[in-house]
PDB file of N, CA and C in Angstrom:
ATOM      1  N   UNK U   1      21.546 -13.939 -30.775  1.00 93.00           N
ATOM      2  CA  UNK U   1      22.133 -15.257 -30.860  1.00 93.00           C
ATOM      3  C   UNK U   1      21.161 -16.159 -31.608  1.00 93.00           C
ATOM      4  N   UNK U   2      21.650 -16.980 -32.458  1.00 96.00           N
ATOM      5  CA  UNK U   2      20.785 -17.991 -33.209  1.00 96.00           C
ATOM      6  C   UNK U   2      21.277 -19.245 -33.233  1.00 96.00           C
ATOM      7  N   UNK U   3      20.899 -20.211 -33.490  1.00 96.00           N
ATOM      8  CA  UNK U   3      20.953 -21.754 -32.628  1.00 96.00           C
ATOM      9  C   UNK U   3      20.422 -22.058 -34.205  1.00 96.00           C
ATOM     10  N   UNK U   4      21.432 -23.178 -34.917  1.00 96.00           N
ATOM     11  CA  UNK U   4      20.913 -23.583 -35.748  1.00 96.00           C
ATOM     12  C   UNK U   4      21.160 -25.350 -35.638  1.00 96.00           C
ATOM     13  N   UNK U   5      20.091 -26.020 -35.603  1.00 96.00           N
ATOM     14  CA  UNK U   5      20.251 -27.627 -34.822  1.00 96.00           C
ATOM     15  C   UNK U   5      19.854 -28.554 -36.074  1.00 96.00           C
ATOM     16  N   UNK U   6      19.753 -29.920 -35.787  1.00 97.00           N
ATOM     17  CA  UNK U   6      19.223 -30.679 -36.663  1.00 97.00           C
ATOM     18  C   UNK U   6      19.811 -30.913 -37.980  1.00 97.00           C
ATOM     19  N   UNK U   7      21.062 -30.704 -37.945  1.00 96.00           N
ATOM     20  CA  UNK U   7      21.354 -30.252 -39.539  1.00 96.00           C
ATOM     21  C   UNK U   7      22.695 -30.891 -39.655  1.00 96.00           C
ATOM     22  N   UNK U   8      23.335 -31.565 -40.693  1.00 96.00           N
ATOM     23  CA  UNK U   8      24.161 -32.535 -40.938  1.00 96.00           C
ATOM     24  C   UNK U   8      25.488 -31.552 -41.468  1.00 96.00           C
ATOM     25  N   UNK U   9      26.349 -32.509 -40.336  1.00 94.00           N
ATOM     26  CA  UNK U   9      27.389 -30.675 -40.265  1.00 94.00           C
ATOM     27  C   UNK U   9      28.672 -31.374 -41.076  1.00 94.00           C
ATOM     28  N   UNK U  10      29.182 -30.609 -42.105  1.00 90.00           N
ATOM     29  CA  UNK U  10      30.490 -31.250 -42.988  1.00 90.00           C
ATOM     30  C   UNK U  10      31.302 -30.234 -42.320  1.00 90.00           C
ATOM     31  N   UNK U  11      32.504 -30.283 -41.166  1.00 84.00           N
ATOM     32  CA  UNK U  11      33.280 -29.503 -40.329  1.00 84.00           C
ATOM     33  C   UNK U  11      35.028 -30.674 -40.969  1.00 84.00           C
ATOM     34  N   UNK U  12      35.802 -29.878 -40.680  1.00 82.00           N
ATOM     35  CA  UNK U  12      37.145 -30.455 -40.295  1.00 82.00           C
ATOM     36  C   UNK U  12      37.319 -31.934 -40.692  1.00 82.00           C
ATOM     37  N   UNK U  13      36.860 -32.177 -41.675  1.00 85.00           N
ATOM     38  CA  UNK U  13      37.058 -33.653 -42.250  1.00 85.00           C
ATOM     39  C   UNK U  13      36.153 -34.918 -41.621  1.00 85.00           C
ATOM     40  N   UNK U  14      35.284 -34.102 -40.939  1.00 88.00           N
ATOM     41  CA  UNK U  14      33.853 -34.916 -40.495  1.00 88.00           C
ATOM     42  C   UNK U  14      32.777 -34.983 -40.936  1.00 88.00           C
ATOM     43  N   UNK U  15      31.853 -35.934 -40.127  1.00 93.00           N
ATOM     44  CA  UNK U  15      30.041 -35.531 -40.868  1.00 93.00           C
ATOM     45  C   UNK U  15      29.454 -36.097 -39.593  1.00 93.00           C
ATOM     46  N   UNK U  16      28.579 -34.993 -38.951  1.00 95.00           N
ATOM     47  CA  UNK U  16      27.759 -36.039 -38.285  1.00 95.00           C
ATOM     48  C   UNK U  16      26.703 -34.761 -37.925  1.00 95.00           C
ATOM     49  N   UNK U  17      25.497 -34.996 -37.450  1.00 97.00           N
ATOM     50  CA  UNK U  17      24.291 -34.448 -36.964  1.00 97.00           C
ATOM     51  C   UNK U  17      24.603 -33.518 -35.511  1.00 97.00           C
ATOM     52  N   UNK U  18      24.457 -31.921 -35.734  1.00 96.00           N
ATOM     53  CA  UNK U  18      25.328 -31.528 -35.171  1.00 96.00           C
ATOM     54  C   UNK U  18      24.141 -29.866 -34.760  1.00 96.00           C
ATOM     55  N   UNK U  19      25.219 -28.728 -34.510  1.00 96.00           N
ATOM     56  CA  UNK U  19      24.323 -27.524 -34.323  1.00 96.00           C
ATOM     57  C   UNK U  19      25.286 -26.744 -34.133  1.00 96.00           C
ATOM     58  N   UNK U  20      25.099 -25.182 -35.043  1.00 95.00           N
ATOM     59  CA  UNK U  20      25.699 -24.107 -34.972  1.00 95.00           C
ATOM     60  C   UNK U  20      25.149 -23.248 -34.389  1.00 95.00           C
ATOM     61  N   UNK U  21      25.900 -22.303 -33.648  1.00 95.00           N
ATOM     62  CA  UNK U  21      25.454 -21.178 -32.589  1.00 95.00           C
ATOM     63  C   UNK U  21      26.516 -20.075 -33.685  1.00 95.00           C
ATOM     64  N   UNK U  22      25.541 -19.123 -33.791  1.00 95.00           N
ATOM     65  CA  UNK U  22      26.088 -17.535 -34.026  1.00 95.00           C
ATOM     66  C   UNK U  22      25.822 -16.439 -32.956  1.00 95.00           C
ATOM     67  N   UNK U  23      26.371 -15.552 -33.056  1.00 95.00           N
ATOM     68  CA  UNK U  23      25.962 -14.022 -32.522  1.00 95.00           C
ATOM     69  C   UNK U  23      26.865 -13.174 -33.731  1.00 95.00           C
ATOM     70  N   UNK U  24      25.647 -12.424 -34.101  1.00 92.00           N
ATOM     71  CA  UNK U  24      25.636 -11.377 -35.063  1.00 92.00           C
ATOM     72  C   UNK U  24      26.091 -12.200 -36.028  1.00 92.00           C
ATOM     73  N   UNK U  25      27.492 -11.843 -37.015  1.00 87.00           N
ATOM     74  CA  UNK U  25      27.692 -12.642 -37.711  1.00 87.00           C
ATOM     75  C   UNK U  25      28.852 -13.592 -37.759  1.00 87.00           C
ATOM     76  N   UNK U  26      28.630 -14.341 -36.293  1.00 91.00           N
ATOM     77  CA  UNK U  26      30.097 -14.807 -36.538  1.00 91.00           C
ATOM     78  C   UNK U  26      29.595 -16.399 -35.639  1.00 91.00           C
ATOM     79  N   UNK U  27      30.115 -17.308 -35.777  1.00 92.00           N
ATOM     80  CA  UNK U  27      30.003 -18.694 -35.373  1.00 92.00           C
ATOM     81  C   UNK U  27      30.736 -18.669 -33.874  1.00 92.00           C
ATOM     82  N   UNK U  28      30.214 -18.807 -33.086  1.00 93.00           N
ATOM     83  CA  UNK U  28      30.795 -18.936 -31.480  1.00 93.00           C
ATOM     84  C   UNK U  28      30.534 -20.758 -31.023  1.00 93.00           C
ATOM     85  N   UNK U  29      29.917 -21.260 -31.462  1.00 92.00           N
ATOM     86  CA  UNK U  29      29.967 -22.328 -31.164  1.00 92.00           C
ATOM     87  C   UNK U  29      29.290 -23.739 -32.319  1.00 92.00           C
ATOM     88  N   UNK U  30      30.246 -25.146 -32.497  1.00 92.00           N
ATOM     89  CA  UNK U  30      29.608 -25.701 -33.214  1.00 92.00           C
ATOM     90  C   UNK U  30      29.981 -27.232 -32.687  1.00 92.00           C
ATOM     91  N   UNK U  31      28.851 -28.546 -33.330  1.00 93.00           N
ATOM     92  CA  UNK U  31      29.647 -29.477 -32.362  1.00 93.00           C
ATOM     93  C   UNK U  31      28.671 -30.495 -32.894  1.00 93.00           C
ATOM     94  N   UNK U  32      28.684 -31.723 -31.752  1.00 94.00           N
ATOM     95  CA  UNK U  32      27.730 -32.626 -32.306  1.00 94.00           C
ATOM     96  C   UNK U  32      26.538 -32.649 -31.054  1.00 94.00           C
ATOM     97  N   UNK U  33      25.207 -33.178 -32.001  1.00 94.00           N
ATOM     98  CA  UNK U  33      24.390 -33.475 -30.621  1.00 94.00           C
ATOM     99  C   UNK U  33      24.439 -34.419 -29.774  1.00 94.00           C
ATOM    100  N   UNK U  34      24.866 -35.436 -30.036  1.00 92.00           N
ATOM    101  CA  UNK U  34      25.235 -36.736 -29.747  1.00 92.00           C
ATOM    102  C   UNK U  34      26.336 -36.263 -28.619  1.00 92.00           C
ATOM    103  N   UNK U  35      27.459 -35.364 -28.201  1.00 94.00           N
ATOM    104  CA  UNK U  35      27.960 -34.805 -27.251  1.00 94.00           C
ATOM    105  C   UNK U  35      27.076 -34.254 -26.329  1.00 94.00           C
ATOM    106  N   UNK U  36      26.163 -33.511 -26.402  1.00 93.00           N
ATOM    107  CA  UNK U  36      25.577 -32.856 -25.650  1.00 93.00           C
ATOM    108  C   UNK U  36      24.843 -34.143 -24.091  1.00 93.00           C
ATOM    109  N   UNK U  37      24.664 -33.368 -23.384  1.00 94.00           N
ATOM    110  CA  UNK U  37      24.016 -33.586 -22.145  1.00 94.00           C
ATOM    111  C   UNK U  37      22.186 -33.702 -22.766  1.00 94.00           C
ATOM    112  N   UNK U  38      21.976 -35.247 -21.915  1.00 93.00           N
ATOM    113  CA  UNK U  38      20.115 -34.934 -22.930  1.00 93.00           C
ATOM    114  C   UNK U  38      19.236 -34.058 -21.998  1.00 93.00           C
ATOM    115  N   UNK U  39      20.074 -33.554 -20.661  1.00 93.00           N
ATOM    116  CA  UNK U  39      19.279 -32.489 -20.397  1.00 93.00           C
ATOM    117  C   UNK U  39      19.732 -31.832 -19.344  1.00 93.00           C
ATOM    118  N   UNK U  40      19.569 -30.556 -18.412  1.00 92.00           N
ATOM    119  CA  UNK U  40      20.217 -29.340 -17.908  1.00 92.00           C
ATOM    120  C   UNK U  40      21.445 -28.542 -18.565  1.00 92.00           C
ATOM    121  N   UNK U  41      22.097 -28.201 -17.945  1.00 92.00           N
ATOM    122  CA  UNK U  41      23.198 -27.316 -18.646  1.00 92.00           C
ATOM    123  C   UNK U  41      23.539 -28.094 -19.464  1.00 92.00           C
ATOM    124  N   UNK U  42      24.176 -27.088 -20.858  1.00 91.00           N
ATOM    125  CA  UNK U  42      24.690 -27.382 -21.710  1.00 91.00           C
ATOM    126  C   UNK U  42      23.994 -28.118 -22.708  1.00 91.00           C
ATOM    127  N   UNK U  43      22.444 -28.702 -22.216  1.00 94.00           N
ATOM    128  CA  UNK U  43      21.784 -29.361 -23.543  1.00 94.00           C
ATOM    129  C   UNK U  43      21.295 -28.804 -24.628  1.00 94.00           C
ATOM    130  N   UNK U  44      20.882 -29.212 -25.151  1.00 94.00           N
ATOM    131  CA  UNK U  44      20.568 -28.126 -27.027  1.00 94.00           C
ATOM    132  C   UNK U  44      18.844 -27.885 -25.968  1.00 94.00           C
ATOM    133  N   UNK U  45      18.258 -28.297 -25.274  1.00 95.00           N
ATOM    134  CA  UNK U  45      17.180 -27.505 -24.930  1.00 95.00           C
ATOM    135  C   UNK U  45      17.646 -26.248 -23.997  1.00 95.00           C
ATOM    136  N   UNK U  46      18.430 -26.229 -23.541  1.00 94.00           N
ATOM    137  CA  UNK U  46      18.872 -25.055 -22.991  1.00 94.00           C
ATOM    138  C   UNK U  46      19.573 -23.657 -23.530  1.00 94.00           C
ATOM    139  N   UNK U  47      20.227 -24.787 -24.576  1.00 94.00           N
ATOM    140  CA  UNK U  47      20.455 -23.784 -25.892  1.00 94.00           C
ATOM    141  C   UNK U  47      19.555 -23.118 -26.682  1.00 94.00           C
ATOM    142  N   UNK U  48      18.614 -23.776 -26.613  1.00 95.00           N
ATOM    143  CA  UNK U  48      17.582 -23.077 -27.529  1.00 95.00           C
ATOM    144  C   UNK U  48      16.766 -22.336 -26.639  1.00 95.00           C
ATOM    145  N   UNK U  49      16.347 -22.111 -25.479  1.00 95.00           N
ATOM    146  CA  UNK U  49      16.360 -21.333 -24.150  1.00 95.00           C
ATOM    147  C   UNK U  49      17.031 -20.121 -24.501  1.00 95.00           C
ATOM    148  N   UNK U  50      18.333 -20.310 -24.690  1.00 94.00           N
ATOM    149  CA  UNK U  50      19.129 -18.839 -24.579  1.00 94.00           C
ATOM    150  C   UNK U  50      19.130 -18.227 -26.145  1.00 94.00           C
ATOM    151  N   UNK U  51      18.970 -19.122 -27.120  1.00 96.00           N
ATOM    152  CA  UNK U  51      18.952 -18.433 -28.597  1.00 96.00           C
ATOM    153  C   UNK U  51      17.670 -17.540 -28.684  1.00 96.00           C
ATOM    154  N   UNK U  52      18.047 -16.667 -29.261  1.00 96.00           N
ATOM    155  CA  UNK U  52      16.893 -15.184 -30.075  1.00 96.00           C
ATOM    156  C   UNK U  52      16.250 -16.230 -30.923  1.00 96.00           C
ATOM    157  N   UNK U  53      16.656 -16.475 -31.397  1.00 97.00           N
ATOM    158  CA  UNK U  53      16.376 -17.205 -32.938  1.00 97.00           C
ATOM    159  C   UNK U  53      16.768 -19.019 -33.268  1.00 97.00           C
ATOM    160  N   UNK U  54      15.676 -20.064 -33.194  1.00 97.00           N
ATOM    161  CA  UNK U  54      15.790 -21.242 -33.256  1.00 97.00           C
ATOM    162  C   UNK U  54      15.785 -21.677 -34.503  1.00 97.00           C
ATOM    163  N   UNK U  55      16.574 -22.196 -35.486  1.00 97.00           N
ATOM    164  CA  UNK U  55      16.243 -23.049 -36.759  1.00 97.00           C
ATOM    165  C   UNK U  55      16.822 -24.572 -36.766  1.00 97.00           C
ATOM    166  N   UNK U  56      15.379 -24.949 -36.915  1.00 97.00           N
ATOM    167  CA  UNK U  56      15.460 -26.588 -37.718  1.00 97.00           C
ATOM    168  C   UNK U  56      16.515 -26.791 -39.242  1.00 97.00           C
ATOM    169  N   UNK U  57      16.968 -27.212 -38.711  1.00 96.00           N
ATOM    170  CA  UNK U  57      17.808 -27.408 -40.349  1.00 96.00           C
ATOM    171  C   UNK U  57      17.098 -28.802 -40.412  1.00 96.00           C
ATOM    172  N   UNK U  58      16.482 -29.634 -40.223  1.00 97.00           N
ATOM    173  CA  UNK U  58      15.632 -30.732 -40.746  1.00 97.00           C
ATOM    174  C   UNK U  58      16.358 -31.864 -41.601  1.00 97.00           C
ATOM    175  N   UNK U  59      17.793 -32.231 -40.978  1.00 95.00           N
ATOM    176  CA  UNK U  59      18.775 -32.725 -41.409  1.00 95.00           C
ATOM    177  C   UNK U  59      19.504 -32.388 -42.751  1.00 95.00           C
ATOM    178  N   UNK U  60      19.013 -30.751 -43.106  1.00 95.00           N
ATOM    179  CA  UNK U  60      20.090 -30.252 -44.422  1.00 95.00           C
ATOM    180  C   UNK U  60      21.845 -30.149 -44.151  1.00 95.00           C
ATOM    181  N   UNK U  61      22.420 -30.904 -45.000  1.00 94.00           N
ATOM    182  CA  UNK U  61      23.691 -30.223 -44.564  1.00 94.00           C
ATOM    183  C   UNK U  61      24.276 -28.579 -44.388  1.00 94.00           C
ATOM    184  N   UNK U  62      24.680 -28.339 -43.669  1.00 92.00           N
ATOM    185  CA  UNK U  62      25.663 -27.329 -43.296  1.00 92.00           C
ATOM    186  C   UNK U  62      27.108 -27.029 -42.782  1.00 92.00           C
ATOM    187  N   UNK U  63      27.607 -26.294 -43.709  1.00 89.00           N
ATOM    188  CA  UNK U  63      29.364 -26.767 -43.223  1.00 89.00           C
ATOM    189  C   UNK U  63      29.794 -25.354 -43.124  1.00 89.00           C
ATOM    190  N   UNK U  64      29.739 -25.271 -42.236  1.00 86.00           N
ATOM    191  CA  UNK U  64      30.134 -24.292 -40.845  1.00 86.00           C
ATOM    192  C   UNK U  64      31.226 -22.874 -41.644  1.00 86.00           C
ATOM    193  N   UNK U  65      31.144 -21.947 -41.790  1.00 80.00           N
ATOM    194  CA  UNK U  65      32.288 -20.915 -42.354  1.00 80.00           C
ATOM    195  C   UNK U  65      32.880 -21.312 -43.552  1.00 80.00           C
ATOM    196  N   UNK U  66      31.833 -21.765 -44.506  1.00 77.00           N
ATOM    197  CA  UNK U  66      32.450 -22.270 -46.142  1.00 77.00           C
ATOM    198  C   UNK U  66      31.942 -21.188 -46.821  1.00 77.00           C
ATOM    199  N   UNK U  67      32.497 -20.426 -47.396  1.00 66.00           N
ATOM    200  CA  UNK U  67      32.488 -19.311 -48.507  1.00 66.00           C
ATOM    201  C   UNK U  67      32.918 -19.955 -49.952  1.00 66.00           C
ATOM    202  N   UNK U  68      31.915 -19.790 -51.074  1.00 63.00           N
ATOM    203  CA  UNK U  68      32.478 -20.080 -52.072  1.00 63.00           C
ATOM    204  C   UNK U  68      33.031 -18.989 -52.749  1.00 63.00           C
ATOM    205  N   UNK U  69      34.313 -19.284 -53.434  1.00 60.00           N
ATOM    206  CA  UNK U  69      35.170 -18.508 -54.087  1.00 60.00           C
ATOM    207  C   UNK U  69      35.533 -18.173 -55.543  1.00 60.00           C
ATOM    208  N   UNK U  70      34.707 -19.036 -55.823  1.00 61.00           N
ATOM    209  CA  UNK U  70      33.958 -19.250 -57.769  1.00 61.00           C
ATOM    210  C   UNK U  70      33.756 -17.738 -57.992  1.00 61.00           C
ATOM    211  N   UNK U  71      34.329 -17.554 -58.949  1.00 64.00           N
ATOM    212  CA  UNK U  71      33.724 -16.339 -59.694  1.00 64.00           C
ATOM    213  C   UNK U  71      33.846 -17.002 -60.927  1.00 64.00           C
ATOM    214  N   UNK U  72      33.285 -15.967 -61.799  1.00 70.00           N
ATOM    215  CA  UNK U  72      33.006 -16.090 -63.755  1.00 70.00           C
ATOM    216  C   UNK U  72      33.696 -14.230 -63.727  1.00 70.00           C
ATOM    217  N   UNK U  73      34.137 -14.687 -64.460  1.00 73.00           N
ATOM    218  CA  UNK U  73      35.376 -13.043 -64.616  1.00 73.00           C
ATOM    219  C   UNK U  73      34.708 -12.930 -66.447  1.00 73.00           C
ATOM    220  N   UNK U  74      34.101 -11.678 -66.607  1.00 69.00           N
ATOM    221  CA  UNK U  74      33.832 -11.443 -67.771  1.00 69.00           C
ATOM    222  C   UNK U  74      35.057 -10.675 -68.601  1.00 69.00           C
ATOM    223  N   UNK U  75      35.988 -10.964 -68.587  1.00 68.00           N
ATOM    224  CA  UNK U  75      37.232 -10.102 -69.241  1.00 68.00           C
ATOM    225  C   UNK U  75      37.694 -12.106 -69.449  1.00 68.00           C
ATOM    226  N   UNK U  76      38.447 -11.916 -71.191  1.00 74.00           N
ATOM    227  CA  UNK U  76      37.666 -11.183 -72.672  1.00 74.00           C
ATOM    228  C   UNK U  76      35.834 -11.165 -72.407  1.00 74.00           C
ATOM    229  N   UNK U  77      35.670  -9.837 -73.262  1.00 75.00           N
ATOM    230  CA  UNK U  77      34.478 -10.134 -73.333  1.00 75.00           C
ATOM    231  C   UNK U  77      33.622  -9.259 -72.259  1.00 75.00           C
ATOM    232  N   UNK U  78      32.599  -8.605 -72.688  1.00 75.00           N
ATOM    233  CA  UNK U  78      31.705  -8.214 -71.699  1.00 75.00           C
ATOM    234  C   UNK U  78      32.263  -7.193 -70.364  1.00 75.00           C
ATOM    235  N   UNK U  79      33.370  -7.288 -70.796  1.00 76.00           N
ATOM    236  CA  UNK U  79      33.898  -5.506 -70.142  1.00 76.00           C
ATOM    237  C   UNK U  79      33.437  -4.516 -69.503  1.00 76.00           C
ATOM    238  N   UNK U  80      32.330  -4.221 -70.062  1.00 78.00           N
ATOM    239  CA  UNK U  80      31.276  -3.262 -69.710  1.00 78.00           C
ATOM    240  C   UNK U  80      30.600  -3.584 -68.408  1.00 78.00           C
ATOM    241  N   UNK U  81      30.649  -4.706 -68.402  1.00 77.00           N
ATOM    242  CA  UNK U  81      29.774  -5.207 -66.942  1.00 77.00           C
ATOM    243  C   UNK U  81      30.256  -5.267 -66.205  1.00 77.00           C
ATOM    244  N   UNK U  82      31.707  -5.807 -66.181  1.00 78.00           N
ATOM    245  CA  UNK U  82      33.168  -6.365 -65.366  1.00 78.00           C
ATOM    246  C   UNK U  82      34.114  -6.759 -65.953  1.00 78.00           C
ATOM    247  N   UNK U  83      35.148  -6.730 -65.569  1.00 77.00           N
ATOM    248  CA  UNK U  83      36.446  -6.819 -65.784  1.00 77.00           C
ATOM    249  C   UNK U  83      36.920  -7.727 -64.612  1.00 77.00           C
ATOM    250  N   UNK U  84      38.491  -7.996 -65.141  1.00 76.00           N
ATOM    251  CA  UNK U  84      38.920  -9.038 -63.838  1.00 76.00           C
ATOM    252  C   UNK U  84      39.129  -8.120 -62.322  1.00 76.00           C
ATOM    253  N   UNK U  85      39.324  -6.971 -62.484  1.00 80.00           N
ATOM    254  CA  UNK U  85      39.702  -6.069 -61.276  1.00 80.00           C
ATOM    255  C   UNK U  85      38.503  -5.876 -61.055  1.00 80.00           C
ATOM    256  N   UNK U  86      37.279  -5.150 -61.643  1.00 80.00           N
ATOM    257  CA  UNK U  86      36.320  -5.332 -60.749  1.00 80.00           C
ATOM    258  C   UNK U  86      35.650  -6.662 -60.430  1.00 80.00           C
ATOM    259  N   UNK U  87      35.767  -7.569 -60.607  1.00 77.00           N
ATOM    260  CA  UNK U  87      35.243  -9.408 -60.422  1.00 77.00           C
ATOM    261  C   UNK U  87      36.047  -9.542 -58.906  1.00 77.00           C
ATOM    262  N   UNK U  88      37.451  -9.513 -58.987  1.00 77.00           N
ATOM    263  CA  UNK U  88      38.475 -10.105 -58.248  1.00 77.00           C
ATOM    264  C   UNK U  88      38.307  -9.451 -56.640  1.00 77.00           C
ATOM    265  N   UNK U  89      37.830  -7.697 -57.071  1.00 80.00           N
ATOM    266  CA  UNK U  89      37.103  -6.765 -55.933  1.00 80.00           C
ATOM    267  C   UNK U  89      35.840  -7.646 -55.164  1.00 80.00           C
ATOM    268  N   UNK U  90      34.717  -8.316 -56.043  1.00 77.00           N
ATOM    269  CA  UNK U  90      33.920  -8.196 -55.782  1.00 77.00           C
ATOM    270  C   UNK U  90      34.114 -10.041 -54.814  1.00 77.00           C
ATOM    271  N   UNK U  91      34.630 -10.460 -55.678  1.00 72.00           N
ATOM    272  CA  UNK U  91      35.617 -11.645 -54.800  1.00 72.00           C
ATOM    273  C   UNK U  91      35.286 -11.557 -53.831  1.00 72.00           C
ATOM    274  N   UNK U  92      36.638 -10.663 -53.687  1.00 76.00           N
ATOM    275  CA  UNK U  92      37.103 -10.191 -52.331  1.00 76.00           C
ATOM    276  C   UNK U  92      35.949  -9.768 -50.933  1.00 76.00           C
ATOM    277  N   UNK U  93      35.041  -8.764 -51.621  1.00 76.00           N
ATOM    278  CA  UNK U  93      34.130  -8.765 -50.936  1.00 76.00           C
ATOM    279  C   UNK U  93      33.112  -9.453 -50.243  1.00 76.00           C
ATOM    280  N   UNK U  94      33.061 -10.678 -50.879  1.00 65.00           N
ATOM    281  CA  UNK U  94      32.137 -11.682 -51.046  1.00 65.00           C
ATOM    282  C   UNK U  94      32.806 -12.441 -49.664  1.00 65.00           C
TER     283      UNK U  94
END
């Protein structure tokens, strides 16, 4: 589990100073600190108690399950490297 705090969260048409929780690779929890309890259950010190792994985001933004979907498709052109079927694959993968 990793606890990522401090970090200015662009979610669901919001912005505010916030913290993401993962396990393995998937987001189980995200929110603001300003909700939280300033201390026992449920506070981000307790959270960070139970996280493997603590990161400061040091007020960088982070917006929670954003994948960019930009590709550069070398078809015309440069073929050899990629094409739109292998680009659109690799997309996909991405």
């Amino acid at each position: 589990m990793a606890l990522l705090y401090n970090a200015e969260i662009v979610n669901e048409g919001q912005r505010y100073r916030g913290y993401v929780m993962t396990e393995g690779e998937f987001i189980v929890r995200t929110g603001a600190e300003a909700d939280l309890p300033a201390e026992g259950p449920g506070s981000l010190e307790e959270m960070m108690k139970k996280a493997h792994r603590n990161i400061d985001c040091c007020g960088a933004m982070l917006m929670p399950g954003v994948i960019d979907t930009h590709v550069h498709f070398r078809d015309p052109g440069l073929t050899e490297k990629g094409d739109i079927d292998t680009e659109s694959h690799a997309a996909v993968a991405g």
